[in-house]
Tab-separated table of C-alpha atoms in Angstrom:
chain	number	residue	atom	x	y	z
P	1	MET	CA	0.000	0.000	0.000
P	2	SER	CA	1.483	3.361	-1.029
P	3	LYS	CA	1.292	6.529	1.020
P	4	ALA	CA	-0.621	9.612	-0.025
P	5	ILE	CA	1.460	12.346	-1.637
P	6	ILE	CA	0.984	16.074	-1.211
P	7	GLU	CA	1.655	17.647	-4.581
P	8	ASN	CA	4.537	20.101	-5.044
P	9	THR	CA	6.212	19.088	-1.802
P	10	GLU	CA	9.767	18.031	-1.049
P	11	VAL	CA	10.924	16.461	2.217
P	12	TYR	CA	14.348	16.882	3.806
P	13	GLN	CA	16.088	15.617	6.928
P	14	LEU	CA	18.001	18.550	8.391
P	15	GLU	CA	20.441	18.052	11.239
P	16	SER	CA	20.727	21.016	13.595
P	17	GLN	CA	24.027	21.593	15.356
P	18	ILE	CA	22.289	24.177	17.531
P	19	VAL	CA	19.507	21.942	18.840
P	20	GLY	CA	21.498	18.729	18.528
P	21	ASP	CA	18.747	16.871	16.730
P	22	ILE	CA	17.337	16.088	13.286
P	23	PHE	CA	14.244	17.831	11.940
P	24	GLU	CA	11.946	16.733	9.143
P	25	ILE	CA	11.353	19.680	6.840
P	26	THR	CA	8.581	19.613	4.242
P	27	VAL	CA	8.587	22.368	1.622
P	28	MET	CA	5.612	23.162	-0.609
P	29	LYS	CA	6.107	25.364	-3.654
P	30	PRO	CA	3.387	27.149	-5.640
P	31	GLU	CA	1.884	25.186	-8.507
P	32	THR	CA	2.966	27.849	-11.003
P	33	ASN	CA	6.580	28.850	-11.528
P	34	CYS	CA	7.568	32.286	-10.247
P	35	ASP	CA	10.651	34.217	-11.276
P	36	GLU	CA	10.474	36.612	-8.331
P	37	PRO	CA	11.804	35.763	-4.857
P	38	LEU	CA	8.941	34.354	-2.797
P	39	PRO	CA	7.807	34.994	0.783
P	40	VAL	CA	8.324	32.074	3.140
P	41	ILE	CA	5.809	30.784	5.691
P	42	TYR	CA	7.312	28.728	8.517
P	43	LEU	CA	4.711	26.379	10.006
P	44	THR	CA	5.483	24.537	13.237
P	45	ASP	CA	3.993	21.192	14.332
P	46	GLY	CA	4.472	19.759	10.863
P	47	ASN	CA	3.725	16.256	12.174
P	48	ILE	CA	0.078	17.160	12.811
P	49	CYS	CA	-0.473	20.365	10.801
P	50	LEU	CA	1.196	19.623	7.456
P	51	GLY	CA	-1.882	18.513	5.529
P	52	THR	CA	-4.047	21.320	6.861
P	53	GLY	CA	-1.331	23.888	6.226
P	54	CYS	CA	-0.767	22.785	2.638
P	55	ASP	CA	-4.483	22.676	1.847
P	56	VAL	CA	-5.242	26.087	3.334
P	57	VAL	CA	-2.210	27.791	1.773
P	58	ASN	CA	-3.025	26.300	-1.631
P	59	LEU	CA	-6.614	27.521	-1.432
P	60	LEU	CA	-5.559	31.002	-0.340
P	61	MET	CA	-3.123	31.213	-3.257
P	62	LEU	CA	-5.782	29.888	-5.639
P	63	GLY	CA	-8.230	32.553	-4.490
P	64	GLY	CA	-5.645	35.315	-4.713
P	65	GLU	CA	-6.045	36.037	-0.996
P	66	ILE	CA	-2.310	35.700	-0.467
P	67	PRO	CA	0.511	35.964	-3.029
P	68	PRO	CA	2.505	32.934	-4.188
P	69	VAL	CA	4.527	31.685	-1.216
P	70	ILE	CA	6.780	28.861	-0.137
P	71	LEU	CA	5.459	26.893	2.840
P	72	VAL	CA	8.053	25.318	5.127
P	73	ALA	CA	6.647	22.880	7.694
P	74	ILE	CA	8.917	21.936	10.588
P	75	GLY	CA	8.438	18.508	12.113
P	76	TYR	CA	10.317	15.538	13.497
P	77	PRO	CA	11.269	12.254	11.785
P	78	VAL	CA	9.364	10.136	14.318
P	79	GLY	CA	6.878	8.424	12.015
P	80	GLY	CA	3.661	7.892	13.938
P	81	ASP	CA	5.279	8.020	17.384
P	82	PHE	CA	3.009	10.644	18.929
P	83	ASN	CA	4.577	10.337	22.370
P	84	ASN	CA	8.010	11.245	21.041
P	85	PHE	CA	6.466	14.108	19.079
P	86	VAL	CA	4.979	15.499	22.311
P	87	ARG	CA	8.340	15.217	24.059
P	88	LEU	CA	10.218	17.018	21.273
P	89	ARG	CA	7.738	19.859	20.791
P	90	THR	CA	7.733	20.451	24.556
P	91	ARG	CA	11.506	20.814	24.429
P	92	ASP	CA	11.509	23.201	21.479
P	93	PHE	CA	8.479	25.412	22.158
P	94	SER	CA	8.905	25.990	25.893
P	95	PRO	CA	11.007	28.970	26.996
P	96	SER	CA	11.294	27.728	30.573
P	97	LEU	CA	10.438	24.949	32.992
P	98	CYS	CA	6.824	24.946	34.121
P	99	LYS	CA	6.685	22.960	37.354
P	100	TRP	CA	2.914	22.620	37.035
P	101	GLN	CA	2.788	21.385	33.460
P	102	ALA	CA	6.044	19.495	32.924
P	103	PRO	CA	4.800	16.396	34.805
P	104	MET	CA	1.585	16.486	32.763
P	105	GLN	CA	3.562	16.663	29.528
P	106	ALA	CA	5.554	13.645	30.727
P	107	GLU	CA	2.342	11.740	31.433
P	108	MET	CA	0.946	12.646	28.020
P	109	ALA	CA	4.183	11.505	26.346
P	110	GLN	CA	4.220	8.381	28.543
P	111	VAL	CA	7.758	9.008	29.758
P	112	ASN	CA	9.324	9.565	33.154
P	113	PRO	CA	9.234	13.197	34.369
P	114	ASP	CA	13.029	13.452	34.102
P	115	GLU	CA	12.787	12.634	30.380
P	116	ILE	CA	10.824	15.809	29.634
P	117	ILE	CA	13.209	18.585	28.595
P	118	CYS	CA	11.972	22.173	28.831
P	119	GLY	CA	13.437	25.552	27.983
P	120	GLY	CA	14.637	24.863	24.436
P	121	ALA	CA	12.899	27.844	22.799
P	122	PRO	CA	16.066	29.986	22.448
P	123	ASP	CA	17.906	27.196	20.618
P	124	PHE	CA	14.890	26.377	18.452
P	125	LEU	CA	14.540	30.031	17.458
P	126	ASN	CA	18.223	30.186	16.614
P	127	PHE	CA	17.794	27.072	14.464
P	128	LEU	CA	14.827	28.579	12.602
P	129	THR	CA	16.515	31.875	11.840
P	130	THR	CA	19.976	30.578	10.935
P	131	GLU	CA	20.368	26.922	9.978
P	132	LEU	CA	16.874	26.395	8.567
P	133	ARG	CA	16.612	29.789	6.870
P	134	ASP	CA	20.047	29.335	5.286
P	135	PHE	CA	19.101	25.839	4.126
P	136	ILE	CA	15.852	27.027	2.515
P	137	GLY	CA	17.657	29.973	0.925
P	138	SER	CA	20.235	27.645	-0.614
P	139	LYS	CA	17.553	25.610	-2.399
P	140	TYR	CA	14.767	28.083	-3.222
P	141	ASN	CA	14.472	31.657	-4.471
P	142	ILE	CA	13.160	33.350	-1.332
P	143	SER	CA	12.633	36.939	-0.267
P	144	ASP	CA	13.184	38.376	3.213
P	145	ASP	CA	9.407	38.344	3.833
P	146	SER	CA	9.008	35.633	6.473
P	147	THR	CA	5.919	34.535	8.400
P	148	TYR	CA	5.764	32.398	11.524
P	149	ILE	CA	2.736	30.204	12.260
P	150	GLY	CA	2.342	28.425	15.587
P	151	ASP	CA	-0.653	27.069	17.488
P	152	SER	CA	-1.050	26.076	21.145
P	153	MET	CA	2.499	25.534	22.440
P	154	GLY	CA	3.600	26.737	19.022
P	155	GLY	CA	1.639	29.871	19.914
P	156	LEU	CA	3.542	30.078	23.193
P	157	PHE	CA	6.760	29.984	21.175
P	158	GLY	CA	5.366	32.704	18.890
P	159	VAL	CA	4.673	34.981	21.862
P	160	TYR	CA	8.133	34.269	23.265
P	161	THR	CA	9.700	35.227	19.931
P	162	LEU	CA	7.538	38.310	19.438
P	163	PHE	CA	8.671	39.895	22.697
P	164	ASN	CA	12.268	38.674	22.772
P	165	LYS	CA	13.397	38.757	19.123
P	166	PRO	CA	10.547	40.255	17.090
P	167	GLU	CA	12.838	40.913	14.126
P	168	SER	CA	13.038	37.132	13.593
P	169	PHE	CA	9.931	37.295	11.362
P	170	LYS	CA	8.060	40.060	9.607
P	171	LYS	CA	4.668	38.454	10.189
P	172	TYR	CA	3.237	36.323	12.987
P	173	VAL	CA	0.167	34.083	13.036
P	174	ILE	CA	-0.348	32.907	16.608
P	175	GLY	CA	-3.184	30.562	17.518
P	176	SER	CA	-4.471	29.650	20.998
P	177	PRO	CA	-1.212	30.748	22.626
P	178	TRP	CA	-0.440	28.455	25.531
P	179	ILE	CA	0.474	31.339	27.811
P	180	CYS	CA	-0.602	29.453	30.891
P	181	TRP	CA	2.877	27.918	30.623
P	182	ASP	CA	4.876	29.124	33.623
P	183	HIS	CA	2.293	31.903	34.008
P	184	PRO	CA	2.769	34.892	34.127
P	185	LEU	CA	5.995	34.446	32.132
P	186	CYS	CA	4.575	35.658	28.786
P	187	PHE	CA	3.125	38.749	30.449
P	188	ASP	CA	6.536	39.382	31.987
P	189	TYR	CA	8.040	39.206	28.493
P	190	GLU	CA	5.490	41.704	27.209
P	191	ASN	CA	6.050	44.135	30.091
P	192	LYS	CA	9.822	43.920	29.822
P	193	TYR	CA	9.678	44.606	26.092
P	194	ALA	CA	7.344	47.576	26.587
P	195	GLU	CA	9.613	49.058	29.236
P	196	SER	CA	12.607	49.188	26.892
P	197	HIS	CA	11.022	49.695	23.451
P	198	LYS	CA	8.862	52.411	21.959
P	199	ASP	CA	7.998	50.461	18.803
P	200	LEU	CA	7.324	46.936	17.570
P	201	ASP	CA	7.785	46.518	13.844
P	202	ALA	CA	5.707	43.450	12.981
P	203	THR	CA	2.381	42.345	11.552
P	204	VAL	CA	0.583	40.049	13.989
P	205	TYR	CA	-2.629	38.037	13.976
P	206	MET	CA	-3.332	36.391	17.329
P	207	ALA	CA	-6.501	34.384	17.891
P	208	THR	CA	-8.041	32.088	20.459
P	209	GLY	CA	-11.172	29.953	20.417
P	210	GLY	CA	-14.196	31.142	22.325
P	211	ALA	CA	-14.922	27.537	23.308
P	212	GLU	CA	-11.433	26.679	24.567
P	213	HIS	CA	-12.917	25.896	27.980
P	214	VAL	CA	-15.275	23.199	26.648
P	215	LEU	CA	-14.016	19.757	27.689
P	216	TYR	CA	-15.520	17.026	25.541
P	217	PRO	CA	-16.094	13.557	27.087
P	218	ASN	CA	-13.505	11.854	24.878
P	219	LEU	CA	-10.682	14.172	25.955
P	220	PRO	CA	-7.855	11.885	27.205
P	221	ASP	CA	-7.561	11.873	30.988
P	222	PRO	CA	-4.043	13.401	31.178
P	223	LEU	CA	-5.313	16.472	29.319
P	224	VAL	CA	-8.360	17.171	31.493
P	225	PRO	CA	-6.631	19.021	34.378
P	226	LEU	CA	-4.377	20.789	31.880
P	227	PHE	CA	-7.223	22.247	29.836
P	228	LYS	CA	-9.465	22.823	32.835
P	229	ASP	CA	-7.024	25.352	34.279
P	230	ALA	CA	-5.350	26.691	31.121
P	231	LYS	CA	-7.604	29.806	30.918
P	232	THR	CA	-6.542	30.258	27.303
P	233	GLU	CA	-9.339	32.644	26.333
P	234	GLU	CA	-8.989	34.757	29.494
P	235	TYR	CA	-5.224	35.066	29.200
P	236	SER	CA	-5.448	35.791	25.470
P	237	ARG	CA	-7.962	38.599	26.010
P	238	ASN	CA	-5.625	40.093	28.605
P	239	MET	CA	-2.701	39.851	26.200
P	240	PHE	CA	-4.709	41.488	23.393
P	241	LYS	CA	-5.554	44.433	25.656
P	242	LEU	CA	-1.963	44.897	26.746
P	243	ILE	CA	-0.601	44.832	23.202
P	244	GLU	CA	-3.272	47.222	21.927
P	245	SER	CA	-2.630	49.614	24.824
P	246	ARG	CA	1.017	50.102	23.790
P	247	ASN	CA	0.094	51.913	20.559
P	248	TYR	CA	3.283	50.856	18.800
P	249	ARG	CA	3.530	52.954	15.636
P	250	ASN	CA	4.720	50.193	13.297
P	251	LEU	CA	2.792	47.301	14.810
P	252	LYS	CA	-0.144	45.991	12.802
P	253	PHE	CA	-2.077	43.849	15.250
P	254	GLN	CA	-5.323	41.928	15.228
P	255	GLY	CA	-6.444	40.033	18.313
P	256	LYS	CA	-9.479	37.821	17.755
P	257	ILE	CA	-11.722	35.504	19.733
P	258	LEU	CA	-13.204	32.950	17.324
P	259	ASP	CA	-16.429	32.179	19.145
P	260	ASP	CA	-17.232	28.606	18.108
P	261	GLU	CA	-13.694	27.235	18.003
P	262	THR	CA	-12.263	24.853	20.572
P	263	HIS	CA	-8.559	24.366	21.151
P	264	PHE	CA	-8.589	21.486	18.699
P	265	THR	CA	-10.554	23.117	15.894
P	266	MET	CA	-8.473	26.286	15.914
P	267	VAL	CA	-5.657	25.122	13.633
P	268	SER	CA	-7.327	25.400	10.235
P	269	SER	CA	-9.122	28.605	11.223
P	270	VAL	CA	-6.044	30.374	12.497
P	271	ILE	CA	-3.950	29.396	9.484
P	272	GLY	CA	-6.566	30.616	7.003
P	273	LYS	CA	-7.759	33.724	8.802
P	274	GLY	CA	-4.305	34.573	10.054
P	275	LEU	CA	-2.530	34.415	6.719
P	276	LYS	CA	-5.279	36.375	5.004
P	277	SER	CA	-4.950	39.002	7.720
P	278	VAL	CA	-1.162	39.428	7.834
P	279	PHE	CA	-0.785	39.489	4.060
P	280	ASN	CA	-3.506	42.108	3.603
P	281	GLN	CA	-3.064	44.538	6.494
């Protein structure tokens, strides 16, 4: 039995000296050839978001709602090993140790607590903006117009990047940011940035589901206490208000609550609505 193929994609195994691990990188090019350098969209969680990302980006390009782009999905060469995927994304997306959540992440990944590594966000960001960007630039005709997409803990990483190294990307699409991680760490990042900066030169779409608090009966047991106390909508609303109150001259910001979306239905919505927003503001 053969596997399904996503058209116009190429898959690479890229070893990072910075992170000390191998990443699986899937690149999707536009269906039509373009002579001009193309914007690049960097999509995290490629192991679970690749198909959705490719479909949505293709449809947006088809409808002319975004220009031709190159989509770069970052994942891990773990096959269908979801537990290992959870362990690796926790390492790369978390900027710190969260004593409350780290044991829950270990339970979800079915590993011992001491096997969960946290605090790898600085190295992962360095990998994205140096090793990966150089690799993509060596193989494709790309412009300096870069967009980051991250959801949930990928959204946590997006918030970390936005307030620590905002110049890393020109555009940000951040979904259901998991800013309950080591709370109030993300708010500390925002306050520290505001204290030392008068401007934030970026285009940002940040959205959270209005039904993030709804816990469906089939939610796996290890996730119940995590989502019960995550307060994703509340914390997101607070973050929106803070960002909007700064009145940064060069910041183009949209903060949205998508009423009917849960944490698990947000991905396709935030990719579609977010890309349409940041490419047309």
